[in-house]
Each structure stands twice: as structure tokens, then as C-alpha cells.
Coordinates of C-alpha atoms in Angstrom, one line a residue:
M215 CA 118.8 265.1 412.0
T216 CA 120.8 262.4 409.6
D217 CA 120.0 262.6 405.9
R218 CA 117.3 259.8 404.5
I219 CA 116.2 258.4 401.2
L220 CA 112.1 257.5 400.3
I221 CA 111.8 254.1 399.3
I222 CA 108.2 254.3 396.7
D223 CA 107.0 250.4 396.5
F224 CA 105.0 249.3 393.8
G225 CA 105.2 245.3 395.0
S226 CA 108.2 244.4 394.3
Q227 CA 109.0 241.1 396.2
V228 CA 111.9 242.0 396.6
T229 CA 111.3 245.6 397.7
Q230 CA 112.8 245.5 401.2
L231 CA 116.4 244.6 399.7
I232 CA 116.2 248.1 398.2
A233 CA 116.1 249.4 402.3
R234 CA 119.2 247.1 403.3
R235 CA 121.3 247.9 400.3
V236 CA 120.9 251.6 401.0
R237 CA 121.3 251.4 405.4
E238 CA 124.1 249.3 404.0
S239 CA 125.6 252.6 402.9
G240 CA 125.0 254.2 406.5
V241 CA 122.0 255.9 404.8
Y242 CA 119.0 255.7 406.3
C243 CA 115.7 255.1 404.6
E244 CA 112.3 253.8 404.7
I245 CA 109.9 252.4 402.3
V246 CA 106.5 253.6 401.7
P247 CA 103.2 252.5 399.4
F248 CA 102.3 254.0 396.5
Q249 CA 99.3 254.9 397.2
K250 CA 100.6 256.5 400.7
A251 CA 104.1 257.9 399.2
E252 CA 102.2 261.9 398.9
D253 CA 100.4 262.0 402.3
V254 CA 104.3 260.9 403.6
F255 CA 106.9 262.3 401.1
E256 CA 106.9 266.5 402.6
S257 CA 107.2 264.8 406.0
F258 CA 109.4 262.3 405.7
A259 CA 111.8 265.0 404.1
P260 CA 113.5 262.7 402.1
K261 CA 117.3 263.9 399.9
A262 CA 116.7 261.6 397.1
V263 CA 113.4 259.0 395.9
I264 CA 114.0 254.8 394.9
L265 CA 111.3 254.0 392.9
S266 CA 111.0 250.1 392.8
G267 CA 110.0 247.1 391.1
G268 CA 106.5 246.0 391.3
P269 CA 104.4 243.1 388.6
A270 CA 101.5 246.4 387.2
S271 CA 102.8 247.2 383.6
V272 CA 102.6 250.8 383.2
H273 CA 101.1 250.8 379.4
E274 CA 97.8 250.0 381.2
A275 CA 95.0 252.2 382.9
D276 CA 95.0 251.9 386.5
T277 CA 98.2 250.9 387.4
P278 CA 100.4 252.6 390.3
R279 CA 102.1 255.7 389.1
V280 CA 104.5 257.9 390.5
P281 CA 103.9 261.7 392.7
D282 CA 103.7 264.0 390.4
M283 CA 105.8 266.2 393.3
V284 CA 108.1 263.6 393.3
F285 CA 110.0 264.9 390.1
D286 CA 108.5 268.3 390.2
A287 CA 110.8 268.6 394.0
G288 CA 114.1 268.7 392.1
L289 CA 115.2 266.0 394.1
P290 CA 117.7 262.4 392.7
V291 CA 115.5 260.3 391.4
L292 CA 116.0 256.2 390.4
G293 CA 114.1 253.9 389.0
I294 CA 114.3 250.3 389.6
C295 CA 112.3 248.5 386.7
Y296 CA 109.2 249.2 387.2
G297 CA 109.7 252.5 388.3
E298 CA 112.7 253.1 385.7
Q299 CA 109.6 252.4 383.2
A300 CA 107.3 254.7 385.3
I301 CA 109.6 257.0 385.3
C302 CA 109.6 256.8 381.1
G303 CA 106.0 256.6 381.0
Q304 CA 105.1 259.9 383.3
L305 CA 107.6 261.6 381.8
G306 CA 107.4 261.4 377.3
G307 CA 108.6 258.6 376.9
Q308 CA 107.1 255.2 375.8
V309 CA 106.2 251.6 377.7
E310 CA 105.1 248.4 375.7
P311 CA 104.7 245.0 376.0
S312 CA 107.0 242.8 375.0
S313 CA 107.4 239.5 373.0
E314 CA 111.1 239.1 374.2
R315 CA 110.7 238.6 378.1
E316 CA 114.2 238.4 380.5
F317 CA 113.8 237.0 383.7
G318 CA 117.1 235.6 385.9
R319 CA 120.6 236.2 384.9
A320 CA 121.5 238.3 381.8
F321 CA 125.0 240.7 380.9
V322 CA 124.6 244.1 379.6
D323 CA 126.9 246.2 378.0
V324 CA 127.9 249.9 379.5
K325 CA 127.6 252.7 376.5
K326 CA 128.4 256.1 378.4
E327 CA 130.4 256.4 381.5
N328 CA 127.6 258.1 384.2
A329 CA 127.3 259.8 387.9
L330 CA 125.5 255.9 388.3
F331 CA 127.7 253.8 387.5
D332 CA 131.2 256.0 388.6
G333 CA 134.2 254.2 389.5
I334 CA 132.1 250.9 388.9
W335 CA 131.6 250.6 385.2
A336 CA 133.3 252.1 382.0
T337 CA 131.6 251.7 379.0
G338 CA 132.3 249.3 376.7
E339 CA 132.3 247.0 380.1
R340 CA 129.7 244.3 380.0
H341 CA 128.4 243.1 383.5
Q342 CA 126.3 240.8 385.2
V343 CA 122.8 241.4 386.2
W344 CA 119.7 240.0 387.7
M345 CA 116.7 240.8 384.6
S346 CA 113.4 240.3 385.9
H347 CA 110.8 242.3 383.1
G348 CA 108.1 241.2 380.6
D349 CA 107.5 244.8 379.4
K350 CA 110.6 246.9 377.3
I351 CA 110.7 250.3 376.9
S352 CA 110.4 251.8 373.7
A353 CA 111.1 254.4 374.0
I354 CA 113.1 257.2 377.0
P355 CA 111.6 261.1 377.8
D356 CA 113.9 264.6 376.5
G357 CA 117.1 264.9 377.9
F358 CA 117.7 261.2 379.1
D359 CA 120.8 259.3 377.6
V360 CA 121.4 255.4 377.3
V361 CA 123.9 254.8 379.8
A362 CA 124.3 250.6 379.2
T363 CA 121.8 248.5 377.0
S364 CA 121.0 244.4 377.4
D365 CA 120.2 241.6 374.7
N366 CA 116.2 242.4 374.7
A367 CA 116.2 246.0 376.6
P368 CA 117.6 249.1 374.6
F369 CA 117.7 251.0 377.1
A370 CA 118.9 248.6 379.9
A371 CA 120.3 251.9 381.8
I372 CA 118.7 255.6 381.1
A373 CA 120.0 258.8 382.6
D374 CA 119.4 262.3 382.8
E375 CA 122.3 264.3 384.4
Q376 CA 120.8 267.6 384.9
R377 CA 118.2 266.6 386.5
R378 CA 119.6 263.3 388.4
I379 CA 116.7 261.3 386.8
Y380 CA 118.5 257.6 386.4
G381 CA 117.2 254.1 385.5
V382 CA 117.5 250.8 385.4
Q383 CA 116.0 248.2 384.4
F384 CA 118.0 245.5 386.2
H385 CA 118.4 244.8 390.0
P386 CA 120.5 246.3 391.5
E387 CA 119.2 245.4 395.0
V388 CA 119.7 241.6 395.0
M389 CA 123.0 240.0 394.9
H390 CA 122.7 238.3 391.1
T391 CA 123.6 241.7 390.4
P392 CA 127.1 241.5 391.8
D393 CA 128.1 245.2 391.6
G394 CA 124.5 246.0 392.2
A395 CA 125.6 247.7 396.1
K396 CA 127.9 250.0 394.6
L397 CA 125.7 250.9 392.6
L398 CA 123.1 251.7 395.4
S399 CA 125.9 253.4 397.5
N400 CA 126.6 255.3 394.1
F401 CA 123.5 257.1 394.5
A402 CA 123.1 257.0 398.1
L403 CA 126.7 259.0 398.9
K404 CA 127.7 260.6 395.7
I405 CA 124.8 261.5 393.7
A406 CA 122.1 262.7 396.8
D407 CA 125.3 263.5 399.0
C408 CA 124.3 261.9 401.8
S409 CA 126.3 262.0 404.1
G410 CA 127.2 258.5 404.9
D411 CA 126.6 258.8 409.0
W412 CA 123.5 256.6 410.4
T413 CA 124.9 254.2 412.5
M414 CA 123.4 251.8 414.6
A415 CA 124.8 254.2 417.8
H416 CA 123.0 256.9 416.2
F417 CA 119.6 254.8 416.3
R418 CA 120.2 253.3 419.7
S419 CA 120.8 257.1 420.7
E420 CA 117.8 259.0 418.5
A421 CA 115.6 256.2 419.9
V422 CA 116.2 256.1 423.6
S423 CA 115.2 259.5 423.3
K424 CA 112.5 259.0 421.3
I425 CA 111.0 256.4 423.8
R426 CA 111.6 258.7 426.8
D427 CA 109.7 261.6 425.0
Q428 CA 106.1 259.0 424.4
V429 CA 106.6 257.4 427.5
G430 CA 107.6 260.1 429.7
D431 CA 106.4 259.1 433.8
G432 CA 104.0 256.7 432.7
R433 CA 104.5 252.6 432.6
V434 CA 106.1 250.2 430.3
V435 CA 105.1 246.5 429.7
C436 CA 107.1 244.4 427.6
G437 CA 106.5 240.4 426.7
L438 CA 109.0 238.6 426.5
S439 CA 109.2 235.1 423.9
G440 CA 112.3 234.4 424.2
G441 CA 114.2 235.9 421.0
V442 CA 116.3 238.1 419.9
D443 CA 113.5 240.9 419.3
S444 CA 112.0 241.4 422.2
A445 CA 114.9 240.9 424.2
V446 CA 116.3 243.5 422.5
A447 CA 113.2 246.1 422.8
A448 CA 113.1 245.0 426.7
V449 CA 116.5 246.5 427.3
L450 CA 116.6 249.2 425.1
I451 CA 113.7 250.0 426.5
H452 CA 115.2 249.8 430.0
E453 CA 118.1 251.6 428.9
A454 CA 116.3 254.9 428.3
I455 CA 113.1 254.3 431.6
G456 CA 114.9 251.7 434.1
D457 CA 112.5 250.3 435.8
Q458 CA 109.0 252.1 434.7
L459 CA 109.5 248.6 432.3
T460 CA 108.1 245.0 433.6
C461 CA 108.5 242.3 431.9
I462 CA 106.5 239.2 431.5
F463 CA 108.0 236.4 429.9
V464 CA 105.2 234.0 429.7
D465 CA 106.6 230.2 429.1
H466 CA 104.3 228.6 426.4
G467 CA 106.2 225.3 427.0
L468 CA 107.3 225.2 423.1
M469 CA 110.7 226.5 423.5
R470 CA 114.0 225.0 422.4
L471 CA 116.0 222.8 425.5
D472 CA 116.6 225.6 428.1
E473 CA 116.5 228.9 426.6
G474 CA 113.7 230.0 429.4
K475 CA 116.6 229.7 432.2
E476 CA 118.7 231.2 429.7
V477 CA 115.9 234.2 429.0
V478 CA 115.4 234.2 433.0
S479 CA 118.9 234.1 433.8
M480 CA 119.9 237.1 431.8
F481 CA 117.3 239.9 432.7
R482 CA 117.4 238.9 436.3
G483 CA 121.1 239.1 436.6
A484 CA 122.9 240.7 433.7
Y485 CA 120.3 242.9 433.3
N486 CA 118.7 243.6 436.7
I487 CA 115.3 243.8 434.7
P488 CA 112.6 243.6 436.4
L489 CA 110.7 240.2 435.5
V490 CA 107.8 237.9 435.6
H491 CA 108.1 235.1 434.4
V492 CA 104.7 232.7 433.7
D493 CA 104.8 229.3 433.2
A494 CA 102.0 228.9 431.3
S495 CA 102.9 225.2 429.8
E496 CA 100.3 223.2 431.2
Q497 CA 97.9 225.8 429.3
F498 CA 99.2 226.0 426.1
I499 CA 99.8 222.4 425.8
G500 CA 96.3 221.7 427.0
A501 CA 94.6 224.1 424.7
L502 CA 96.8 222.1 421.8
E503 CA 95.8 218.8 422.5
G504 CA 94.8 216.4 419.2
V505 CA 95.4 219.7 416.6
D506 CA 96.7 218.7 413.6
D507 CA 96.2 221.9 411.6
P508 CA 99.2 224.3 412.4
E509 CA 97.2 227.6 410.9
K510 CA 95.4 226.3 414.2
K511 CA 97.8 225.7 415.8
R512 CA 99.5 229.5 415.3
K513 CA 96.2 231.5 416.6
I514 CA 95.2 229.4 419.7
I515 CA 98.9 230.6 420.9
G516 CA 99.0 234.0 419.0
G517 CA 95.6 234.6 421.9
L518 CA 96.5 232.3 424.6
F519 CA 99.7 233.8 424.7
I520 CA 97.1 237.8 425.4
D521 CA 95.1 236.4 427.6
V522 CA 97.9 235.1 429.7
F523 CA 100.1 238.0 429.3
D524 CA 97.1 240.4 430.1
A525 CA 95.9 238.8 433.1
E526 CA 99.6 239.3 434.4
A527 CA 99.8 242.7 432.9
G528 CA 96.7 243.6 434.5
K529 CA 97.5 241.8 438.8
L530 CA 101.0 244.6 438.3
G531 CA 98.9 247.4 438.0
G532 CA 99.1 251.1 436.5
A533 CA 100.5 250.0 432.7
E534 CA 100.0 252.8 430.0
F535 CA 102.4 251.4 427.1
L536 CA 102.7 248.1 425.9
A537 CA 106.5 247.3 424.6
Q538 CA 106.6 244.5 421.3
G539 CA 109.4 243.5 419.5
T540 CA 107.9 244.6 416.4
L541 CA 110.7 245.0 413.1
Y542 CA 110.6 246.7 410.1
P543 CA 110.1 243.7 407.5
D544 CA 106.4 243.0 409.8
V545 CA 105.0 246.7 409.2
I546 CA 105.9 246.5 405.3
E547 CA 104.0 243.5 405.5
S548 CA 101.3 244.0 407.2
V549 CA 101.0 247.7 405.6
S550 CA 101.2 246.1 401.8
F551 CA 99.3 247.4 399.7
T552 CA 99.4 243.7 397.1
G553 CA 98.5 242.5 400.8
G554 CA 101.5 240.1 400.9
P555 CA 102.1 236.4 402.7
S556 CA 101.7 238.7 405.9
V557 CA 97.9 237.3 406.7
T558 CA 98.9 233.7 407.3
I559 CA 102.8 233.4 407.2
K560 CA 102.3 236.3 410.8
S561 CA 99.8 235.0 411.9
H562 CA 101.1 234.7 415.6
H563 CA 101.8 238.0 415.0
N564 CA 99.6 241.1 416.5
V565 CA 101.8 243.4 414.5
G566 CA 100.4 247.4 415.3
G567 CA 97.6 246.3 416.4
L568 CA 96.3 245.2 420.2
P569 CA 92.6 243.6 421.2
E570 CA 90.4 246.6 422.8
R571 CA 90.3 245.1 426.1
M572 CA 94.0 245.5 426.4
D573 CA 93.8 249.4 426.3
L574 CA 97.7 249.7 426.0
K575 CA 99.2 252.1 423.6
L576 CA 101.6 250.6 421.8
V577 CA 106.2 251.1 421.9
E578 CA 107.6 249.5 418.7
P579 CA 111.3 250.7 419.7
L580 CA 112.4 248.4 416.2
R581 CA 109.9 249.1 413.9
E582 CA 112.3 250.4 411.8
L583 CA 115.2 248.4 411.8
F584 CA 116.0 244.6 409.4
K585 CA 116.7 241.3 412.0
D586 CA 120.2 241.5 411.2
E587 CA 120.3 245.2 412.6
V588 CA 118.3 244.8 415.2
R589 CA 121.7 241.7 416.2
E590 CA 123.9 244.3 416.4
L591 CA 122.2 246.8 417.9
G592 CA 121.9 243.7 420.0
Q593 CA 125.9 243.9 420.9
E594 CA 125.6 247.7 420.5
L595 CA 123.6 247.5 423.7
G596 CA 125.7 244.7 425.2
L597 CA 123.9 241.6 425.2
P598 CA 126.2 238.3 424.8
Q599 CA 126.7 237.1 421.2
K600 CA 125.6 234.2 421.9
F601 CA 122.3 235.5 422.9
V602 CA 121.8 238.0 419.9
G603 CA 123.0 235.8 417.6
R604 CA 121.1 233.0 417.3
H605 CA 119.4 231.4 414.6
P606 CA 116.0 232.7 413.7
F607 CA 112.6 230.8 416.3
P608 CA 109.1 231.2 415.2
G609 CA 106.3 232.6 417.8
P610 CA 104.2 229.4 417.7
G611 CA 108.3 227.5 418.8
L612 CA 107.9 224.2 418.7
A613 CA 104.2 223.2 417.8
I614 CA 105.0 223.8 413.8
R615 CA 107.4 221.9 414.3
V616 CA 106.0 219.0 415.2
P617 CA 103.4 218.4 412.3
G618 CA 100.3 217.0 413.5
A619 CA 99.4 216.4 417.5
I620 CA 101.6 217.6 420.0
T621 CA 102.3 215.2 423.3
R622 CA 105.0 216.4 425.8
D623 CA 106.4 213.9 424.9
K624 CA 107.5 215.0 421.3
L625 CA 108.5 218.0 423.1
D626 CA 111.1 216.7 424.7
I627 CA 112.2 214.2 422.3
L628 CA 111.8 217.4 419.9
R629 CA 114.9 219.1 422.1
K630 CA 116.9 216.7 422.7
A631 CA 117.3 216.5 418.8
D632 CA 117.3 219.7 418.4
A633 CA 119.9 220.8 421.2
I634 CA 122.6 217.8 420.1
Y635 CA 121.9 219.1 416.5
L636 CA 122.9 222.7 417.3
D637 CA 125.8 220.9 419.0
E638 CA 127.4 219.4 416.6
I639 CA 126.6 222.9 414.1
R640 CA 128.7 224.6 416.9
Q641 CA 131.3 222.4 417.1
S642 CA 132.0 222.3 413.8
G643 CA 132.2 226.0 413.6
L644 CA 129.3 226.2 411.0
Y645 CA 126.6 228.5 413.6
D646 CA 127.8 231.7 412.7
V647 CA 127.7 230.1 408.7
I648 CA 124.0 229.1 409.0
W649 CA 120.9 231.8 408.9
Q650 CA 118.8 229.0 410.8
A651 CA 118.9 225.4 411.5
F652 CA 116.7 223.3 413.7
A653 CA 115.6 219.7 413.7
V654 CA 111.5 218.8 413.4
L655 CA 109.9 215.9 414.7
L656 CA 107.7 214.1 411.5
P657 CA 104.9 212.5 412.0
V658 CA 106.2 208.9 410.1
Q659 CA 107.6 206.0 412.2
T660 CA 109.5 203.7 410.6
V661 CA 110.9 200.3 411.6
G662 CA 114.1 200.0 412.6
V663 CA 116.5 197.3 414.6
M664 CA 118.5 198.7 417.1
G665 CA 121.3 196.3 418.8
D666 CA 118.7 192.8 418.9
A667 CA 115.4 194.4 418.6
R668 CA 113.3 196.2 416.5
T669 CA 112.3 199.7 417.2
Y670 CA 108.9 200.9 416.1
E671 CA 109.2 204.8 416.4
S672 CA 109.8 208.9 415.2
V673 CA 111.8 210.4 412.2
C674 CA 113.9 213.4 412.3
A675 CA 114.1 215.3 409.7
L676 CA 116.9 218.1 409.9
R677 CA 117.1 221.6 408.1
A678 CA 119.6 224.1 407.9
V679 CA 119.7 227.0 405.1
T680 CA 121.8 230.1 404.1
S681 CA 120.8 233.8 403.7
S682 CA 122.3 236.8 403.3
D683 CA 119.0 238.4 404.0
G684 CA 116.7 236.2 405.7
M685 CA 114.5 236.6 402.8
T686 CA 116.0 234.6 399.8
A687 CA 117.8 231.0 400.7
D688 CA 119.0 228.0 399.9
Y689 CA 119.6 224.8 401.9
Y690 CA 123.5 224.3 403.5
G691 CA 125.9 221.5 402.0
F692 CA 127.1 219.7 404.9
D693 CA 129.3 217.0 404.4
H694 CA 128.7 213.1 405.0
E695 CA 130.8 213.1 407.5
F696 CA 129.2 215.4 409.7
L697 CA 125.1 214.3 408.5
G698 CA 126.7 210.8 409.8
R699 CA 127.9 212.3 413.0
T700 CA 124.2 213.9 413.9
A701 CA 122.2 211.5 413.0
T702 CA 123.8 208.7 415.2
R703 CA 124.4 211.0 418.1
I704 CA 120.6 211.7 417.9
I705 CA 119.5 208.2 417.6
N706 CA 121.8 206.8 420.4
E707 CA 120.8 209.3 422.3
V708 CA 117.2 210.2 422.0
K709 CA 115.4 207.3 422.6
G710 CA 112.0 207.8 420.2
I711 CA 113.7 208.8 416.8
N712 CA 115.4 205.3 415.0
R713 CA 116.2 207.7 411.5
V714 CA 117.1 211.2 410.7
V715 CA 116.8 212.1 407.1
Y716 CA 118.2 216.1 406.1
D717 CA 116.0 217.7 404.5
I718 CA 117.0 219.7 400.2
T719 CA 114.8 222.6 400.2
S720 CA 115.5 226.6 399.4
K721 CA 113.1 229.5 399.8
P722 CA 111.6 231.2 397.1
P723 CA 111.7 235.3 397.7
G724 CA 108.8 237.3 399.4
T725 CA 108.5 234.8 402.0
I726 CA 109.1 235.8 405.1
E727 CA 110.3 232.8 408.1
W728 CA 111.9 229.5 407.8
E729 CA 110.1 227.6 410.4

């Protein structure tokens, strides 16, 4: 079994980034809420533990604590922000409220060399970090040394080299701490002495074995959404059990231009995977008629998808398992002790649960992976780069990119505009630079003059964001020439649109998906 690190989550918005950075070092890790850490600690058998940040205050009663067994086990421990404060609060130091909070960019001065900074930061140097704390450590436990300070944090980094316990008040996992990934790599590879041999080829081999062990001679049905996640899950499962898998593609009529055809062609042609293609567009669009509220749209689509899928699966008979493309962020959000935004953001998903009437056991081979890791696995499995590199697409599809009530005409208009927009992005060599780009058909009509005629048609908004992780994002700064060319094509080629605007919006941390 490959070396692994356990990350105990105290509620930080960016805990997932810790896991990503550790995995980038070639070390497998998982996140567990602090209430469940004690239950999984022994069975997980970590070589080290990382304690995340969080919104609570260590000095207050009934706030989260690190299980005693973590410190008793003698394993390397790294505490980040709240995690450092928890180390101090539980091992004999002191934490108290601070009138001088630190949020955002800050600088630390390195006071002493130690294993965490080895080869990265030297004594006497100053480095940029990202802070986010309102409390302060006023005393550190016996055995610890101060290894870095900041203007408002005299214990910005501490270390007990003998017990291999380290704490940092800043967040090394975010990109605003430029050397943060290297610090985490030092902890995983040098301090914890992990082998760093976790690769996607390794994951693929283990996943195939797990699927075979779980399924045995049983039959599996997989619901294809047309997206990357379910497609990669299906190809992986097919590699494991062959024709014991049947895929059901429910075409709800809310996909991007020609995507349904691409899915059918790839699965039936390139992979020869048994596939049932159900054109249920009339049912979905009929059920959505007159519905304005986006949350109602999601729930209608999610419920109807299950109904249609269940009916088709029943026709096949004999299936014992249902495969889903559940990803690790879905799992984390669904069990977050803070409740997380998944209740509203992921309302079209069915993470970890099924209606009782379906009576199927779940197969979720991707539930340990992040989105970019799924793309990497897709390439490992031989899926075309054009497919695995596609921008994320929400489960409800175009239904929520047409604010207000939808019609077939509106969907057709949006598909054409969206296709032109993405075509221009690809021709400009920007598709892989941008995390997600799409068009929205706004519920607004404007008066315009086209040629010698006056028009009263819709406004199309274009959105594009960049991101390194899908958790935080910023708008992509197209030049005016690109925007002018794209807007001209849309207005000239798509009847029903007479104005195009570009949406400049940033995505705050903690949300899950751009739609």
C-alpha cells in the first residue's frame, strides 16, 4: 500500500487545496472532518497528519480539538492556521483573541532553519505568505522553537524538531503563498519520509482491482451525463469488468451543440461499450415549461433524470450496481461538518445516495479524485484530449444558462451562440488556458437596428474564468479585438440576438462550480 497522509478538516474553505498540493508531491492523502478523525485514524494508517485551518477559536469552549491519539502516535504533524493554534492550545501553549488581525498578503521573517524550510527558506530571509486569522498565539509549548515571525504574528511558524511537529499561522496551500507547495512537499517527502510514488497509473491499477472485487460477477449500469466525470468512470469500469457494464445516456435536450452525438459516437464506436441512448428531451423541456426559479429547475431535472434512468435500467433487468462519477470535492462537501454549500449548489447531484426504490449498490471509482486528476486519468485511459479537456458543464445543462422560463427556441439560440464563442476561443489558442467559458441568454431584450430594419431581440452574455483548482477563479481578460470579432459573429450568425456583453466576475473561495 502506498504511503498516505491524513488531513483533519477543521472547516477551512481551502482544505481541499491542502490535499491537492500533497498529491502534487506524489503522496496520496484524504480529508476527514475532525469529528470522524478518531474513527478512521487507525484503519487509514497515515505516515503523517496535517491539521487544516478553520473558523473557530481555540480559546473558546467546545471548539474543535485534535484527537489525542494523533499526538500520542509519534507521527509527524503539521498544523495550518487553526491547526497551529490547536497544537499550541492542546500541548501547553496559549491562544487568545487579537486586536490586530491578519487577513491577506503578509510577509514572514525566517528566524531559524528547520526541516520544513529546508532548501527553500534560509535564516534572515523575508517571504510572502497568505494570512487569515483573528486570534493570536501568545505562548508556545515546551520543546518548540520560533522559526518565523510576521508583523502581527510573533509565532508565524513554530517547530519541535524532536517530535516532528510543525505549525504555520499562514496558508501554504494557496497560490498567494508562492513557496507554499514546496513547504508542503518538504513535509510530505522529507519530514514524513513518504515515498512519493502515487501516480495516476498506480491509481488506475488499484481502481480496476477494487471494482472487480466489489462487483464480482454482477452487472453494473452507469448513467452518462455527457460530461467528463461519468465518461471516465464508465471507461474505467469497462476496463475492469467489460460487458458486465451497460451505460445509459439520458439526453435531456439541454446539452451543448452536438455533444450528445459525440458521446454516442465515442462509446459505441471507439470503445464499443454497451450503450442505451434515450432521447428524453420532450419530457425534460415539457416539465420545465414556465419554471423560472433556477433551484426548481435543478430539482425537476435531477428528479426526472432519476425517473427516466430508473425506467431504462428496469428494462435491462438483473443490474445490482449503479456507477456514478462522484468526485472527491462532492464527497467532502456532502460530509462537511459546517454543512457546506453543497445543499444548494449540488442539488442536482445525488452524492452517495439513491432513492430506495432503485435498490442498487453504488460503484464510485472516482470519489478519491479531484477534477484535474479525473482528466489525467481520462488521458491515462486513452480518452481523446479534446473530450477530457472540455470545460466543466453543470448537470442541469443549458437550463440554468437561460435565466427565466426556457423554450426550445431559446435553447437553440444559446447553443449556436455558445458554439461560436468556444470556436473563437479555440481558434485563438485559448481554450486550455481558460478554466471555463460559456454563453448565457439573458432574459432581456433590447431595441437595435440591423441593416434597414429595427430589431427587438435578446442579449447574450459571455463569461470566461481562469483557475488553477476550480475553487477560486478570476475573469479572463480578453482583448477588444477578440471580443469584437466574437460579438460580430454571434450577432450576424445567430438570429434572435442583437447585443453581446462580457461578464467580468470573480469567484470567491469556497464555492464549487461556475455556471
